[in-house]
XYZ file of C-alpha atoms in Angstrom:
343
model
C -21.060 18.082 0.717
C -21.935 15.003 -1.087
C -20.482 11.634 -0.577
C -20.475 10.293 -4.262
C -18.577 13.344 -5.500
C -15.211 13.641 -6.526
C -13.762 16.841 -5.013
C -11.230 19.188 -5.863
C -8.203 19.845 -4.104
C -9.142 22.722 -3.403
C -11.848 21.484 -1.675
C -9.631 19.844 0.946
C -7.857 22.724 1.619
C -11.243 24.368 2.364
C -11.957 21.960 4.645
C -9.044 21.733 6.969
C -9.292 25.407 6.993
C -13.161 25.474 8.441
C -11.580 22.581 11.366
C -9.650 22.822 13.843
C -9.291 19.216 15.507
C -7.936 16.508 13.608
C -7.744 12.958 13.117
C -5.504 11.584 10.856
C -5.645 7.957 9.633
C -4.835 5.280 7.268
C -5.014 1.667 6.515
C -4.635 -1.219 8.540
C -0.978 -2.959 8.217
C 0.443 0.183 6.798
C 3.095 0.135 4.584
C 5.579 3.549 3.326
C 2.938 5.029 1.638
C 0.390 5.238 4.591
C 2.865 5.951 6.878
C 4.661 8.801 4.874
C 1.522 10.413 3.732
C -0.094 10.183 7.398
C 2.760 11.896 9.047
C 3.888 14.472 6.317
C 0.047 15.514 6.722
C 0.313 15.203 11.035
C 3.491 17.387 10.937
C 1.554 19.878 7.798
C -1.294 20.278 10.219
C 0.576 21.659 13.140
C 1.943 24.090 11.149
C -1.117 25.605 10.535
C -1.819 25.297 14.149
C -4.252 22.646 14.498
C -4.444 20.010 16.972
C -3.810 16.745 15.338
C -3.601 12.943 16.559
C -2.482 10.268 14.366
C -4.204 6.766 14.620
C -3.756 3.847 13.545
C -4.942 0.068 13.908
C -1.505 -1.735 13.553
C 1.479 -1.033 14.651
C 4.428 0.805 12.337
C 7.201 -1.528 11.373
C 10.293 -1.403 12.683
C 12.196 0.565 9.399
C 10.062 3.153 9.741
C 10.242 3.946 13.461
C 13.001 5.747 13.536
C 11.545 9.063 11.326
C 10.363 12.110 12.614
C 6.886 11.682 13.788
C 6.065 8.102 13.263
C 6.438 7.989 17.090
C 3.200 10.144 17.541
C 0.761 7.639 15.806
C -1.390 6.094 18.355
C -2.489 2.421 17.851
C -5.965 1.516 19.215
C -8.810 -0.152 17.549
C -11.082 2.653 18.191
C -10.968 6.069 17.917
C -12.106 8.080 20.848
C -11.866 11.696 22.412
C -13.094 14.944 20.806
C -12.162 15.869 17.521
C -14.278 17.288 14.182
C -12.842 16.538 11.150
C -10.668 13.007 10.122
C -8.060 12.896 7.117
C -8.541 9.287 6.053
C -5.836 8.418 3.478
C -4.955 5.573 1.475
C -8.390 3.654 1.959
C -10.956 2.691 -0.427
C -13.785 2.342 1.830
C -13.772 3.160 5.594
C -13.763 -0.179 7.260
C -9.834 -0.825 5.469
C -8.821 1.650 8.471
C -9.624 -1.506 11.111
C -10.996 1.482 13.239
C -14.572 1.818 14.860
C -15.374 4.978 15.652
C -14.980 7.589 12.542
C -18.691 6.612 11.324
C -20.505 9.726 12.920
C -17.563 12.687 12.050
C -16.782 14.778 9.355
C -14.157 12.840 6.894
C -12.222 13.632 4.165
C -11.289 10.659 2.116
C -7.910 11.052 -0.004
C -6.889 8.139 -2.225
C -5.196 7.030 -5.474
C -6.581 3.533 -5.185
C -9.221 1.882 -7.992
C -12.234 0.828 -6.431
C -12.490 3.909 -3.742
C -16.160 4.457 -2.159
C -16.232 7.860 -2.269
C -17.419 7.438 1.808
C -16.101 10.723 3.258
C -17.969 14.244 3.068
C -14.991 15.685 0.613
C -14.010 12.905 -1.546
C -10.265 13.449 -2.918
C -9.497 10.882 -5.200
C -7.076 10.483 -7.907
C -6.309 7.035 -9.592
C -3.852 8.769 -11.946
C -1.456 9.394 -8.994
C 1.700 7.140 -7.943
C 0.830 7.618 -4.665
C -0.933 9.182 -2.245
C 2.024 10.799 -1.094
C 1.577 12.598 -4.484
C -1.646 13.828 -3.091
C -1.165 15.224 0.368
C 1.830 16.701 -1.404
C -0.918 18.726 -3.875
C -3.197 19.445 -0.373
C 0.059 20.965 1.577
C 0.509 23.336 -1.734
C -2.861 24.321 -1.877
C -2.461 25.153 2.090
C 1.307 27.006 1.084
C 2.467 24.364 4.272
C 6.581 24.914 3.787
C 8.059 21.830 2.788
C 9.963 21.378 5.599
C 12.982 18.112 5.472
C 10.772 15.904 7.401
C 7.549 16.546 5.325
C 9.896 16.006 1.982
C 11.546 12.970 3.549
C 8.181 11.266 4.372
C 6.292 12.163 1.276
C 9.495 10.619 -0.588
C 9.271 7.599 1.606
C 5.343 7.282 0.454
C 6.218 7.827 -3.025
C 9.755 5.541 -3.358
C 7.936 2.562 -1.739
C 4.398 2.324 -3.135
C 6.346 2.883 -6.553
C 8.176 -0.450 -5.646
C 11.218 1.852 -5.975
C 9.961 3.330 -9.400
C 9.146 -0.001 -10.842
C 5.033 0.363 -11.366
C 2.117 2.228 -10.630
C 1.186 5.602 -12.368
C 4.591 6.567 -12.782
C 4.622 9.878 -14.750
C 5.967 13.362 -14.885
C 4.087 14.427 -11.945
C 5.861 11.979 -9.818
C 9.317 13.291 -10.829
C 8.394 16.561 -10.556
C 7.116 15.884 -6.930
C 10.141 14.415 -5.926
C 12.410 17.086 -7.290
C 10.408 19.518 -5.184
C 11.242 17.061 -2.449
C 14.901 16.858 -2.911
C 15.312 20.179 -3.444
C 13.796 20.471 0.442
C 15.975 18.457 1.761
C 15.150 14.441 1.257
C 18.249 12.867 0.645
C 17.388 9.778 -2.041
C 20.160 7.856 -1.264
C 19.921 7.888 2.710
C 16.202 7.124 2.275
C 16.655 4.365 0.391
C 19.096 2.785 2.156
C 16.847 3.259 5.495
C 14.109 1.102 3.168
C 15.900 -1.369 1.390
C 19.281 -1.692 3.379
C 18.294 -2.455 6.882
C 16.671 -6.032 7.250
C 18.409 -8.736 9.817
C 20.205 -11.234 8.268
C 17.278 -13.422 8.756
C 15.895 -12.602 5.881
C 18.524 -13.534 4.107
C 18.075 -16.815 5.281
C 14.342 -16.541 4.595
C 14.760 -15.997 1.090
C 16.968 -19.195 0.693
C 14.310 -21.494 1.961
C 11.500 -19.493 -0.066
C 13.267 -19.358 -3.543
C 14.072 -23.257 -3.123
C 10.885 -24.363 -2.452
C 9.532 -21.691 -5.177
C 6.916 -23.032 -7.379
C 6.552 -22.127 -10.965
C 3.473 -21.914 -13.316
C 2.357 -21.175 -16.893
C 5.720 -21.801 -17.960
C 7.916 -20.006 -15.557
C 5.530 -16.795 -16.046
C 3.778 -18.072 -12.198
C 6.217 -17.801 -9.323
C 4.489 -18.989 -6.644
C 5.611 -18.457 -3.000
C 5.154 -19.459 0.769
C 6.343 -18.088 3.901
C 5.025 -19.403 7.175
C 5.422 -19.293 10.840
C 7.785 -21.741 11.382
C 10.257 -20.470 8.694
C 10.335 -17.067 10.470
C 11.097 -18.560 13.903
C 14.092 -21.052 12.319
C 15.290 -17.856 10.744
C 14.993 -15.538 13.614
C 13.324 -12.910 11.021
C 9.867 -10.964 11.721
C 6.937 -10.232 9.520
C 8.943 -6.657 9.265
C 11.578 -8.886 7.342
C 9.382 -9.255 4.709
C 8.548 -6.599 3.006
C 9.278 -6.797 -0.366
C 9.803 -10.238 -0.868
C 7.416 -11.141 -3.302
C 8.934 -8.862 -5.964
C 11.956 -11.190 -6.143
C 10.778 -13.615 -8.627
C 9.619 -10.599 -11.109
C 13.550 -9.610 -11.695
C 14.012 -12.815 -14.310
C 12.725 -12.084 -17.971
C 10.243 -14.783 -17.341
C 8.255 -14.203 -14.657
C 5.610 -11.963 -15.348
C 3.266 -12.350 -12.005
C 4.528 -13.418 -8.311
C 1.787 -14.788 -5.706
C 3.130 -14.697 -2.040
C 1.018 -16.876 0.717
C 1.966 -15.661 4.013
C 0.753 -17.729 7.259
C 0.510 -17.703 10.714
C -1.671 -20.187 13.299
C -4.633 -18.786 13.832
C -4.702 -15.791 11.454
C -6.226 -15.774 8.007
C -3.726 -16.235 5.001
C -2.364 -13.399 3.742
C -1.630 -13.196 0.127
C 0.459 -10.577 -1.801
C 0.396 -10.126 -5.768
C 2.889 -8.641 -8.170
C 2.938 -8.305 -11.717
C 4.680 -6.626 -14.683
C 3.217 -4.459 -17.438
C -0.281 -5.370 -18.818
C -0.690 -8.011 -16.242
C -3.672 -6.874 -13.984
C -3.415 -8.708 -10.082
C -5.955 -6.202 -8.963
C -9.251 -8.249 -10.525
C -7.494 -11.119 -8.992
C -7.471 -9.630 -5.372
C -11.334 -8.650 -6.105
C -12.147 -11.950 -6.944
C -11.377 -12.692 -3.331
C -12.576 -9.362 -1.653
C -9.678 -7.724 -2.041
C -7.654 -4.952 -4.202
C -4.696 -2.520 -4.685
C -3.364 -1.574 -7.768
C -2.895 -3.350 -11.277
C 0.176 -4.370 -10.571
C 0.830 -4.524 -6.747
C -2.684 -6.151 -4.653
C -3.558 -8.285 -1.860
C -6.275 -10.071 0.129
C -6.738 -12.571 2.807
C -8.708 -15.506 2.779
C -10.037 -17.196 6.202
C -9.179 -20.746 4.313
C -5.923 -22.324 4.170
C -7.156 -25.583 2.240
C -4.980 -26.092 -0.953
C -7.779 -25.577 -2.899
C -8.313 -22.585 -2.000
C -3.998 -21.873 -2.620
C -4.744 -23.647 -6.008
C -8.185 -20.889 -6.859
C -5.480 -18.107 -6.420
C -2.961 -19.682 -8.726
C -5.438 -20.601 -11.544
C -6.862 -16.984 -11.387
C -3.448 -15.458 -11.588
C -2.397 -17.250 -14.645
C -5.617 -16.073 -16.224
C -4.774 -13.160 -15.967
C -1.215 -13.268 -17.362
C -2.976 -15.035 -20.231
C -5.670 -12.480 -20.763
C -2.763 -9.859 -20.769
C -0.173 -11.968 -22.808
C -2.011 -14.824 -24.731
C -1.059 -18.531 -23.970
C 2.171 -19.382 -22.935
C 4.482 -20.704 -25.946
C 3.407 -23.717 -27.638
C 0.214 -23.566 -25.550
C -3.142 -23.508 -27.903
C -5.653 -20.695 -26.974
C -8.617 -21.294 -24.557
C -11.098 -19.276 -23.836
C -11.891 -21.334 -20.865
C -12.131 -19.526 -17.006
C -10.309 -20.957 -14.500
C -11.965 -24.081 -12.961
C -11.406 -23.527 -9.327
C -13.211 -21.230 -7.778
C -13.484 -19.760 -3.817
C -16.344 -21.394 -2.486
């Protein structure tokens, strides 16, 4: 098959019928989605008696752990052994895995995010989709896989978090369809997203405090700008697990209408997280600096922690709420690009 086509569906199911040994895998730092849809696959899979290992470059975090399945994902930086066909989910190109090793093998590339390569020998991608959970969900019909309780939970858990809890992304009937299906199999909404949302240490209680005071705002209050480093974690007694969601915080006020989270460590790159609200498009922000996501939920890293590399992030971020929303009140136009620019 070729690897600039856009498959079917149907296609996939095809192709995990004519294989037998599996590797299933998706992006580096996973978050809910990559986790939920990896698994719910893993545990679809084994149904259909296959032999199936689950791999992945970083570890799981620590609210996701205690699920059925998420114990059976190896972390290595290579994939190894004998296998012929890899389920790659969640990835735009194949190097956002952090894995060597899949270069040679048969893969089938499934993805709901912009920007996708096409890289695999069945390509199924869908940018209309919520989530990829959304997806595997369509493969595991096509393959009549029973939707078991632990299959619905996960694919909820892929759907509820890369959804920001129903708050953006393709949102649409499909999605609330999906997740009926799921309840009706068992995933319990409210347990789920209490296990999510309702678990953190108390550090991060105390993490937020010290971010939100030392918040900085932009573009008239439509910029929240944040920073979370090392040594804020350790006086806090909180983990990198005890961030997840943070930088959505600042989009709850009328105002805000884009968040920018930098997130560092010593000797790691900086890590930065975008959020925005409606029109407001982060992901040609993130490519600006070789990275991407969705319109309204992207990220990147940048090897440079110089301020003006902090401010290059900032003035391209509040283009873009301007190109969505025109200049802030009392503000005259300008069709002038941001003067900073990664070097």
């Amino acid at each position: 098959m070729s690897k600039v086509t856009n498959h079917t569906v149907h296609d996939v199911c095809d192709a995990i019928r004519a294989h037998r040994h599996f590797v299933v895998v998706s992006h580096a730092r996973p978050d809910g989605d990559a986790i939920g849809s990896q698994v719910a696959m893993g545990l679809a899979l084994k149904t259909l008696d296959k032999h199936v290992r689950l791999i992945g470059a970083d570890p799981v975090p620590d609210i996701y752990r205690e699920f059925s399945g998420v114990d059976e994902i190896e972390v290595a930086s290579a994939v190894t052994g004998s296998w012929d066909a890899a389920i790659v989910m969640e990835c735009t190109e194949l190097s956002r895995t952090g894995l060597t090793g899949l270069n040679d093998g048969f893969i089938m590339n499934i993805d709901h995010h912009p920007g996708n390569t096409f890289f695999g020998d069945v390509n199924y991608f869908d940018e209309s989709a919520a989530a990829c959970g959304e997806l595997v969900f369509s493969v595991l019909q096509g393959l009549t896989v029973p939707l078991t309780v632990d299959i619905a939970a996960h694919l909820y858990i892929a759907i509820l978090t890369d959804t920001g809890s129903f708050h953006h992304g393709q949102i649409s009937t499909r999605t609330f369809e999906i997740c009926r299906r799921l309840t009706s199999a068992g995933a319990d909404p409210t347990a789920l997203a209490n296990k999510m949302f309702d678990q953190y240490k108390v550090g991060r209680l105390q993490v937020i405090a010290t971010m939100l005071s030392e918040m900085q705002m932009e573009d008239q209050d439509r910029v929240a700008v944040l920073t979370i480093d090392e040594s804020l974690l350790t006086q806090s007694n909180a983990t990198p697990d005890d961030l997840d969601g943070l930088v959505n915080l600042p989009l709850t006020t009328r105002t805000v209408q884009a968040a920018i989270l930098f997130k560092s460590a010593p000797g790691q790159p900086l890590r930065v997280s975008l959020r925005s609200k409606g029109d407001v498009n982060v992901r040609v922000v993130a490519a600006v600096f070789g990275g991407g996501g969705h319109a309204n939920a992207s990220g990147f890293t940048l090897e440079s922690t110089a301020e003006h590399k902090r401010q290059a992030v900032i003035q391209e971020v509040v283009a873009a709420v301007k190109t969505a929303l025109g200049p802030a009140v009392g503000e005259a136009p300008s069709d002038e690009k941001p003067l900073v620019r990664p070097e």
